[in-house]
Short mmCIF file of C-alpha atoms in Angstrom, two decimals:
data_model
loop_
_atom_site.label_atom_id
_atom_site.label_comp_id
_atom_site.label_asym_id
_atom_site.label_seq_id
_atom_site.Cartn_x
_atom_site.Cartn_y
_atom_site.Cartn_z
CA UNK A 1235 67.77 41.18 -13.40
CA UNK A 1236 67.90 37.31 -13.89
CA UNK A 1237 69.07 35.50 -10.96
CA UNK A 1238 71.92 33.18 -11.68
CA UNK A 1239 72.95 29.59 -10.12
CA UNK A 1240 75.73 31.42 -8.24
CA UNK A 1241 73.35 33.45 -6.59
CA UNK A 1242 71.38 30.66 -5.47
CA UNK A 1243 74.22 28.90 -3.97
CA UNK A 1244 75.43 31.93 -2.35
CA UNK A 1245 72.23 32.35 -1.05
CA UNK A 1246 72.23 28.75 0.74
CA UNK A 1247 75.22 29.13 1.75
CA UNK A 1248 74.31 32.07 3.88
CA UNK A 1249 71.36 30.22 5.36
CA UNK A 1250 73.23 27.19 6.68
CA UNK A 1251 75.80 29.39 7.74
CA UNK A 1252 73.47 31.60 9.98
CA UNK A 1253 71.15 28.28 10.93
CA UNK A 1254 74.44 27.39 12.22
CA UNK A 1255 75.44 30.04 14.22
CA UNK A 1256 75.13 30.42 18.18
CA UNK A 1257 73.18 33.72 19.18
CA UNK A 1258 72.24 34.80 22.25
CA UNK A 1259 69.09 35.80 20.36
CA UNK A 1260 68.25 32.47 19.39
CA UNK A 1261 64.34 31.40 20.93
CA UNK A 1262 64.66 28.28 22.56
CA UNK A 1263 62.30 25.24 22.34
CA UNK A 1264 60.08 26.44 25.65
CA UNK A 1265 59.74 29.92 24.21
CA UNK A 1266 59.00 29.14 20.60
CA UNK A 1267 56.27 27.27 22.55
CA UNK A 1268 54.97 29.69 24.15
CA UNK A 1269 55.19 31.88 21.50
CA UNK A 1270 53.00 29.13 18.98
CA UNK A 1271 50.51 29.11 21.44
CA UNK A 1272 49.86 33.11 22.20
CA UNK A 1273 50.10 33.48 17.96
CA UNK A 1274 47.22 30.39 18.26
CA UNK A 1275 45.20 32.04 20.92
CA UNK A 1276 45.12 35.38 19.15
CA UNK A 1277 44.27 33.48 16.38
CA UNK A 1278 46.72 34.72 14.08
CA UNK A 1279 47.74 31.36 12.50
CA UNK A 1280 45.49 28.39 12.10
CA UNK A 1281 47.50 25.71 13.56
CA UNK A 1282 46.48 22.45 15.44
CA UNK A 1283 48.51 20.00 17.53
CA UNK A 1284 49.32 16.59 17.22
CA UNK A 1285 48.70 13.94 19.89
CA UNK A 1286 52.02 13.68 21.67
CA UNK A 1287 52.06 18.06 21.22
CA UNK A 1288 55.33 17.95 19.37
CA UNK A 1289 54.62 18.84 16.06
CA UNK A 1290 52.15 21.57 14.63
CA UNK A 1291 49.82 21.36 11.00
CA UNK A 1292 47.74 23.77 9.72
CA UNK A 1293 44.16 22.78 8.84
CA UNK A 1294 44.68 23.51 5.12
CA UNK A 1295 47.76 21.33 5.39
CA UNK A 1296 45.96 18.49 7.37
CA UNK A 1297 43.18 18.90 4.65
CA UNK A 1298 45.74 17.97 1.69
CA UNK A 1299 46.64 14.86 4.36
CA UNK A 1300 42.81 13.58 4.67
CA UNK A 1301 42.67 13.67 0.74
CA UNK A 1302 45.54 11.75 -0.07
CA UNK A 1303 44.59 9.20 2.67
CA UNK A 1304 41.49 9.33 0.90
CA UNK A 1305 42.45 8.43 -2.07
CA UNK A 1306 44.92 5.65 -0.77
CA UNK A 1307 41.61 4.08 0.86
CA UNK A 1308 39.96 3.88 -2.40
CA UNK A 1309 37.73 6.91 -2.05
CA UNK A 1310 36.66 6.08 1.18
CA UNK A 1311 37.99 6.58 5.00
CA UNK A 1312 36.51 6.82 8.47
CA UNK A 1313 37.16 9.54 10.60
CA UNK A 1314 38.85 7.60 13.66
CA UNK A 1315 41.04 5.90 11.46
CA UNK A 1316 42.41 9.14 10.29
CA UNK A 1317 42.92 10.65 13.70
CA UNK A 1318 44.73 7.25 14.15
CA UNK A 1319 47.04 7.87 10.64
CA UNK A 1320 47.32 11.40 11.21
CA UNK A 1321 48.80 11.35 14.99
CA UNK A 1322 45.57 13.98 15.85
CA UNK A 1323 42.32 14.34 18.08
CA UNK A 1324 39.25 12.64 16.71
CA UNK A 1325 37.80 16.56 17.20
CA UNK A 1326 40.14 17.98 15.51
CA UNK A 1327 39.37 15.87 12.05
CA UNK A 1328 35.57 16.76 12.98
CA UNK A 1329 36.59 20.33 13.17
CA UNK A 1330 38.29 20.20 9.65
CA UNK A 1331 35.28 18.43 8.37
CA UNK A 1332 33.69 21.64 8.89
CA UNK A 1333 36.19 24.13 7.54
CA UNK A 1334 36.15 21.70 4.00
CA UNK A 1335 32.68 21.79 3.64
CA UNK A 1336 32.85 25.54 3.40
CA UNK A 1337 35.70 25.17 0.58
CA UNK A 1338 33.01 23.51 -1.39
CA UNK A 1339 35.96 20.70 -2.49
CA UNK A 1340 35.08 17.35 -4.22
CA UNK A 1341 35.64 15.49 -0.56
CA UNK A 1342 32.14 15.18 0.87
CA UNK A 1343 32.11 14.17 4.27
CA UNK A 1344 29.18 12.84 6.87
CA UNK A 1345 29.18 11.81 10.42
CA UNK A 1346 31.36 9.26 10.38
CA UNK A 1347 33.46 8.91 7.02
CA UNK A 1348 35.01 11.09 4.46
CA UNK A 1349 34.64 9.93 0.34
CA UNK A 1350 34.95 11.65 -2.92
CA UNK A 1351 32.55 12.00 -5.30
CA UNK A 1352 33.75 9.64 -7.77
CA UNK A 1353 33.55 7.37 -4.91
CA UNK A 1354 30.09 7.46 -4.93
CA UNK A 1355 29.81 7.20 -8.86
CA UNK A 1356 31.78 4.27 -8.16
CA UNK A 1357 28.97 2.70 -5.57
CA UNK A 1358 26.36 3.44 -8.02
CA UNK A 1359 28.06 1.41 -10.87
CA UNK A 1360 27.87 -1.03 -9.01
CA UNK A 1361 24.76 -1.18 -7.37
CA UNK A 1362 23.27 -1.05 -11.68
CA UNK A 1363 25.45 -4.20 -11.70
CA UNK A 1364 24.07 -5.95 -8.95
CA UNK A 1365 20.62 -4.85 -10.08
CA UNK A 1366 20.93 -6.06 -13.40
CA UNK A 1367 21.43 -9.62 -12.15
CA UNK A 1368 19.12 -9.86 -8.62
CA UNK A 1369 16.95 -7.15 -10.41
CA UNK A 1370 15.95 -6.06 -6.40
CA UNK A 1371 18.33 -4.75 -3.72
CA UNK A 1372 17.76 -3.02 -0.44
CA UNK A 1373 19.00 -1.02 2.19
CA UNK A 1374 19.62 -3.41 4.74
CA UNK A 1375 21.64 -5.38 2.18
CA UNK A 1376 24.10 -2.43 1.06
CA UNK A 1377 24.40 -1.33 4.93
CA UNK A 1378 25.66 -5.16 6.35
CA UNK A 1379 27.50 -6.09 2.87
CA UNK A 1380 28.81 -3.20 1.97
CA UNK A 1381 29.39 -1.64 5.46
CA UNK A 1382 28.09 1.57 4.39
CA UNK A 1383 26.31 3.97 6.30
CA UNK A 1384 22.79 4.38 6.24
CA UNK A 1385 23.22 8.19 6.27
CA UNK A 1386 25.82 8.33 3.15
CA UNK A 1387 23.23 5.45 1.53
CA UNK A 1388 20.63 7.80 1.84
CA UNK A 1389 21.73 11.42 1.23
CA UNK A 1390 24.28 10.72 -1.78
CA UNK A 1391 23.33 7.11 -3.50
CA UNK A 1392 19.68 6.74 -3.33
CA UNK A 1393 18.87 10.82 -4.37
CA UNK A 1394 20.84 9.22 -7.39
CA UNK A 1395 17.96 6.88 -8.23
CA UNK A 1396 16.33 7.01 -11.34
CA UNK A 1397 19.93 9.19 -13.10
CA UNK A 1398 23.08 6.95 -12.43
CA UNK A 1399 21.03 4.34 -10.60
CA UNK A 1400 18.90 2.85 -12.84
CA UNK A 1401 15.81 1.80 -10.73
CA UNK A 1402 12.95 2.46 -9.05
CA UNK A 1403 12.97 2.92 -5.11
CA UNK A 1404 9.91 1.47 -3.02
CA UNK A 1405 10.51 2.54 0.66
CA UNK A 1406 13.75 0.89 1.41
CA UNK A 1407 14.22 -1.25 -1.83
CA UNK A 1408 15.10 -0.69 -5.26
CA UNK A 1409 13.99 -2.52 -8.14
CA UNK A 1410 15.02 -2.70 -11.87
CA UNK A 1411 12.50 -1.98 -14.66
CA UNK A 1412 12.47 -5.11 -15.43
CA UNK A 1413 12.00 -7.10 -12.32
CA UNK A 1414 8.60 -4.45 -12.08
CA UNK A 1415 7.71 -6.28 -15.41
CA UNK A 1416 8.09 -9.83 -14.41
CA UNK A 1417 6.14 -9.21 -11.29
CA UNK A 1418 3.35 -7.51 -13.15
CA UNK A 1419 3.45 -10.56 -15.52
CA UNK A 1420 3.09 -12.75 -11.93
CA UNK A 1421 0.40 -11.03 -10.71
CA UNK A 1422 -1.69 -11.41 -13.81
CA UNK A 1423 -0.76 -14.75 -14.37
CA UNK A 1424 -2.28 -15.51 -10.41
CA UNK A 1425 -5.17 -13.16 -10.48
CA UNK A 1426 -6.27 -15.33 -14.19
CA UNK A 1427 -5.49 -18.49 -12.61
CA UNK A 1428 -7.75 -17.87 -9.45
CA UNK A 1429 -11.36 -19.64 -9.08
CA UNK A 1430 -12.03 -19.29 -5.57
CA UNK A 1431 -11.93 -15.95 -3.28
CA UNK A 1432 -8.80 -16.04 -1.97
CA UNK A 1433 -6.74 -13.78 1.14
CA UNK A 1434 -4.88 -10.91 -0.56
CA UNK A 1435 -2.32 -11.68 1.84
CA UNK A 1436 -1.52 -14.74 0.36
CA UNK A 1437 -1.23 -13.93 -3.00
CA UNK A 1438 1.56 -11.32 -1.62
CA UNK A 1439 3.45 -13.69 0.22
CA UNK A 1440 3.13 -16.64 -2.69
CA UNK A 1441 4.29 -13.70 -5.34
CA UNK A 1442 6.97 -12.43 -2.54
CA UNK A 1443 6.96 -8.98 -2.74
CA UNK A 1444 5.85 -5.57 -0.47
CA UNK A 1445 2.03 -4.95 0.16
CA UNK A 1446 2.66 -1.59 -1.42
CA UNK A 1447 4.50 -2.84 -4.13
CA UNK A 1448 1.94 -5.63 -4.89
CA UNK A 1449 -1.20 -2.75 -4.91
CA UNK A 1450 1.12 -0.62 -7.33
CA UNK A 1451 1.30 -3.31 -9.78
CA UNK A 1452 -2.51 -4.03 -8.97
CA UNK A 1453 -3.27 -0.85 -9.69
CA UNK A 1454 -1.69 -0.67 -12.85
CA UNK A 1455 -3.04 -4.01 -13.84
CA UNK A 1456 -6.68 -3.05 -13.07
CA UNK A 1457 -6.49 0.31 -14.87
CA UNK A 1458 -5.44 -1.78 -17.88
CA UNK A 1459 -8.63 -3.85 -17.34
CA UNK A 1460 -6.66 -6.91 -16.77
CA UNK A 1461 -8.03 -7.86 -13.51
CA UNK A 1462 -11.02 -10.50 -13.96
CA UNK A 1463 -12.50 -9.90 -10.68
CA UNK A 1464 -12.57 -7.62 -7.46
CA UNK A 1465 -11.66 -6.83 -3.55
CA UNK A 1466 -13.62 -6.95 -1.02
CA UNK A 1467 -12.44 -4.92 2.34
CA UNK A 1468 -10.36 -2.32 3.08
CA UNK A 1469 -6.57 -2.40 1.77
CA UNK A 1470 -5.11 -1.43 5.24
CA UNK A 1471 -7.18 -4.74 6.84
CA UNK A 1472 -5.40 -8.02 6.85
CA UNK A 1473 -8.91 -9.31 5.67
CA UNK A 1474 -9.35 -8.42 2.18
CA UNK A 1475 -10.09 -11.01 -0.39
CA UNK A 1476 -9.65 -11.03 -3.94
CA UNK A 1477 -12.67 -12.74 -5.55
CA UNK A 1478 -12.37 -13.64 -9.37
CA UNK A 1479 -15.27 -13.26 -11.92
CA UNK A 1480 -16.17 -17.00 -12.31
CA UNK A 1481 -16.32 -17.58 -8.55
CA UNK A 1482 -19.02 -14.93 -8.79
CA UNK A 1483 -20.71 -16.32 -12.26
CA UNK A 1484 -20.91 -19.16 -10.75
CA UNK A 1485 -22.24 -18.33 -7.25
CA UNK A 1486 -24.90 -16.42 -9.18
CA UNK A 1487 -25.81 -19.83 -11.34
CA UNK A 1488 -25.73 -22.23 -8.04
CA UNK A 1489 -28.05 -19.59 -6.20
CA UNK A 1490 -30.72 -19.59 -8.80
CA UNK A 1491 -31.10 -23.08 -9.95
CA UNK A 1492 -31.31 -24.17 -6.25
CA UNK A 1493 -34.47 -21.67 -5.71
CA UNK A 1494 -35.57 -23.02 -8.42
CA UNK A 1495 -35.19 -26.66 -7.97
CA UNK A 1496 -35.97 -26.39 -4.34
CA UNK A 1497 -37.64 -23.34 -3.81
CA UNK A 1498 -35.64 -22.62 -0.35
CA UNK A 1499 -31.90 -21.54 0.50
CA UNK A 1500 -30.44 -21.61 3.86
CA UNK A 1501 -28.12 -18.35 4.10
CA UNK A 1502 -25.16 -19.48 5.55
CA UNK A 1503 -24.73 -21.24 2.12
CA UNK A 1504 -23.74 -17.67 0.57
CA UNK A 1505 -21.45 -17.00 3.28
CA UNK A 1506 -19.71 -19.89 2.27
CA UNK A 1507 -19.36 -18.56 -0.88
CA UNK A 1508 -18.22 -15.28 0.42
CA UNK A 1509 -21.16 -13.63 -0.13
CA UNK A 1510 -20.69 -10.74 2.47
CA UNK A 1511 -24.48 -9.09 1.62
CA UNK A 1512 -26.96 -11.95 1.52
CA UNK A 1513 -29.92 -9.92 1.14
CA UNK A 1514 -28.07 -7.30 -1.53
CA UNK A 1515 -27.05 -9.99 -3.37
CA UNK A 1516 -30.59 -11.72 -3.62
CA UNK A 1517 -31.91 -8.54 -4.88
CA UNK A 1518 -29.62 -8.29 -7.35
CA UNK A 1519 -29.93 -11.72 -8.81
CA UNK A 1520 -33.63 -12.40 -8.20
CA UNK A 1521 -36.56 -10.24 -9.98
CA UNK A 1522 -38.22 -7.77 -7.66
CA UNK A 1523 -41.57 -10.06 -7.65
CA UNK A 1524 -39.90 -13.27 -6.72
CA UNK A 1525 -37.11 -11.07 -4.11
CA UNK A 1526 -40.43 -9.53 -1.95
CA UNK A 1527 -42.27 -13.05 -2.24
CA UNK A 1528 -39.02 -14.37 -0.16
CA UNK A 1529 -39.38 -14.98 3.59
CA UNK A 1530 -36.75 -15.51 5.70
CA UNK A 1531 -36.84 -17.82 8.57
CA UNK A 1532 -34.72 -17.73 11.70
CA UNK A 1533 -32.34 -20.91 11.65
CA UNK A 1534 -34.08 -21.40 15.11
CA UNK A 1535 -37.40 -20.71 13.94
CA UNK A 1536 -36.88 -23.04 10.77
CA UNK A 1537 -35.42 -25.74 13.03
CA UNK A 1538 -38.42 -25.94 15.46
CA UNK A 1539 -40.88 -25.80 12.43
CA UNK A 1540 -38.72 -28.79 11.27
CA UNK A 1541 -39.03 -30.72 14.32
CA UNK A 1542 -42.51 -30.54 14.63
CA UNK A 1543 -43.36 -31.78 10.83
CA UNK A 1544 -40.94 -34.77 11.74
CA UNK A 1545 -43.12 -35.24 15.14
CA UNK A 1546 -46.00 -35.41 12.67
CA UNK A 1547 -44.55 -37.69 10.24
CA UNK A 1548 -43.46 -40.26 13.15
CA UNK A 1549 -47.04 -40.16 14.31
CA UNK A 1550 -48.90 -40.89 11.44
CA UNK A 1551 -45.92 -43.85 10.55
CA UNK A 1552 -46.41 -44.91 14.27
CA UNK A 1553 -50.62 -45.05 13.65
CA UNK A 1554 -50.06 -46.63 9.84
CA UNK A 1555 -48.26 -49.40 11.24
CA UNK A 1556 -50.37 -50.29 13.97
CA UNK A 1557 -53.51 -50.63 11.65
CA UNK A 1558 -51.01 -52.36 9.44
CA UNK A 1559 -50.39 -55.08 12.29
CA UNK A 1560 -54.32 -55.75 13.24
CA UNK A 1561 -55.12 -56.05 9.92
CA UNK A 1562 -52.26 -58.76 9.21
CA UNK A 1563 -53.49 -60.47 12.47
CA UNK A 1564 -57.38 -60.78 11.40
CA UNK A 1565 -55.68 -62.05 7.42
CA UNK A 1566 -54.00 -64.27 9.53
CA UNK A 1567 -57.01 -65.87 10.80
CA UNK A 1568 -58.87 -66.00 8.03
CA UNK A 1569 -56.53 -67.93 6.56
CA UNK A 1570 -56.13 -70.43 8.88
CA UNK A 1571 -59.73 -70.92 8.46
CA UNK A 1572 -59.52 -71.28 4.87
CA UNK A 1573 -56.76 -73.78 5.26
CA UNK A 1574 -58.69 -75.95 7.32
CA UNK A 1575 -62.07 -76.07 4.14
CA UNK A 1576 -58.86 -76.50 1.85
CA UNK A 1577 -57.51 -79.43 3.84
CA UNK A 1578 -61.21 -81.14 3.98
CA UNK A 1579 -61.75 -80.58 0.34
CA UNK A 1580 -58.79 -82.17 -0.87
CA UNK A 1581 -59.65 -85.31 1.63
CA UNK A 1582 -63.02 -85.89 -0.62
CA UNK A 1583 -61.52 -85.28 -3.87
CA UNK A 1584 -59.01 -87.75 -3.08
CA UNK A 1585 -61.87 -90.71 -1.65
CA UNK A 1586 -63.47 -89.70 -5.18
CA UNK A 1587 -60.48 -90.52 -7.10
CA UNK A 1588 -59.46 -93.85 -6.17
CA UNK A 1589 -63.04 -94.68 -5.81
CA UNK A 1590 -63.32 -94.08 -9.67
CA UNK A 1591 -60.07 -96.31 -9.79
CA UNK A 1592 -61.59 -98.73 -8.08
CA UNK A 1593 -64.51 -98.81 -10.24
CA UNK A 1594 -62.22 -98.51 -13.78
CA UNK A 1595 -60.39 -101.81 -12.52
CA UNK A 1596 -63.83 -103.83 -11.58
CA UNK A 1597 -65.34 -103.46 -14.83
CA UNK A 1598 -62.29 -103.75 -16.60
CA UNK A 1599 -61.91 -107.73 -15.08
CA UNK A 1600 -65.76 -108.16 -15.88
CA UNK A 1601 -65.23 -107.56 -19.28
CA UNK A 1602 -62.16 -109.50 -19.58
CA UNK A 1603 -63.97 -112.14 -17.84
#
């Protein structure tokens, strides 16, 4: 039987009539109270209080009121500001955190904030767009800009890397595809450019990236064969060097045209050229006649050997130029001596000569005469 608009009225009617009625049946305040709390303690209903204990909510109930402040925050909301909103205990919105997880709803919830789903599709369209124009971004960034958690960053943005986040996650950073590229393209362009053996370290911090991103791209570089030299030390050491192909050419020319120019090569010249293995190195270059014809001399050794040829030399300069000085004495002498004949004999030449003058005029008057 249909129920008509008459009924319905009639119906109200009755209710206001009997709401307004004075009983002696009627619970009052204190024992409706009492009676809450005994239903609550039984557990029979699921009902929580509010702050100043005047009104009662159910958890469902309070769950519909978290969701729509929710959704009025934009997807996002922290806990104490919704036991703040809501009138209730900070517990109390912990507690329902826990009954909504097991209703498997699209409000996800972690220590300290509740968010929907499409709140976190929402973060992740716009971390691509941030990564599309810095190409890097990383934690520490999205925690103090964004003021997200690290927990919620973690658990529900970055396990989204690589399907709605478009990047590639390094420890605590995430890079775009193509940022990878352009530092790729960096570190060939410096490992090319290189002549001299150079600290790994500074390559990183001149290129500006992470250690371990810098040996991924290495890595990937050098199985490409598009690293023109090699490292020597361990990766983990702050002392490893890179050292290029020419430096090493050309280490390998210098060392053999100075044996043979001057048939001897101090040592500490190859450590300057970051030759770590003298004596490997040597046998390398050199053939195995000429490498067990070498000896090696103790700087020490070599240095009093030196000494004593210089002693040498300054004697034999020091005996040289005293013979050199007696005999320039006794030349000395001797031609004084000479000087002295030379002096006489030009005295007689001249008495000859204008003697024979002399003569030339007398005749000459005789026979004018």
């Amino acid at each position: 039987m249909a129920t008509t608009w008459a009924d319905i009225k009639r119906l109200a009617a009755d209710l206001q009539r009997v709401q307004l009625l004075e009983g002696t049946k009627k619970l009052s305040e204190k024992n409706c109270v009492e009676v809450v709390s005994i239903l609550i303690g039984s557990k029979a209903v699921d009902l929580v209080f509010t702050v100043d204990g005047q009104h009662y909510i159910t958890k469902k109930h309070l769950l519909t009121e978290i969701k729509n402040e929710c959704l009025g925050n934009g997807g996002r909301i922290s806990l104490s500001a919704l036991a703040q909103v809501l009138n209730v205990n900070y517990d109390v919105i912990e507690s329902v955190g826990s009954f909504h997880r097991l209703s498997h709803s699209r409000l996800l919830e972690n220590a300290l904030f509740f968010f929907f789903r499409c709140y976190i599709d929402h973060l992740c369209s716009e971390i691509n767009e941030q990564l599309t124009e810095v190409g890097a971004l990383s934690i520490s960034y999205l925690v103090k800009n964004w003021n997200l958690p690290f927990d919620l960053l973690n658990d529900h943005i970055f396990a989204k890397v690589g399907c709605k986040i478009n990047a590639t996650r390094d420890f605590d950073i995430l890079y775009t595809q193509n940022y990878l590229s352009a530092q790729k393209n960096l570190i060939r362009a410096v490992v090319n450019a290189l002549t001299k053996v150079t600290p790994v370290s500074k390559m990183i911090d001149s290129i500006g990236i992470s250690p371990s991103l810098f040996w991924t791209l290495f890595d990937e570089l050098l199985s490409c064969n598009e690293i023109p030299g090699k490292t020597i030390g361990s990766r983990n050491s702050s002392h490893i060097f890179y050292v290029p192909n020419i430096h090493t050419k050309l280490s390998r020319l210098f060392v053999t045209k100075t044996f043979a120019e001057h048939q001897l090569l101090e040592l500490s010249i190859l450590k300057k050229l970051s030759i770590t293995d003298p004596l490997s190195f040597l046998k390398e270059l050199l053939p195995e006649s000429d490498f067990k014809s070498l000896i090696f001399l103790p700087s020490k050794l070599l240095k009093e050997i030196m000494e004593n040829v210089e002693n040498e030399v300054q004697l034999v300069d020091r005996t040289t130029i005293e013979k050199s000085k007696k005999g320039q004495k006794q030349a000395s002498k001797t031609e004084d001596v000479v000087g002295d004949f030379f002096y006489i004999d030009l005295f007689i030449i001249l008495i000859f000569y204008y003697c024979f003058i002399f003569l030339f005029f007398f005749l000459l008057v005789d026979h004018l005469c």
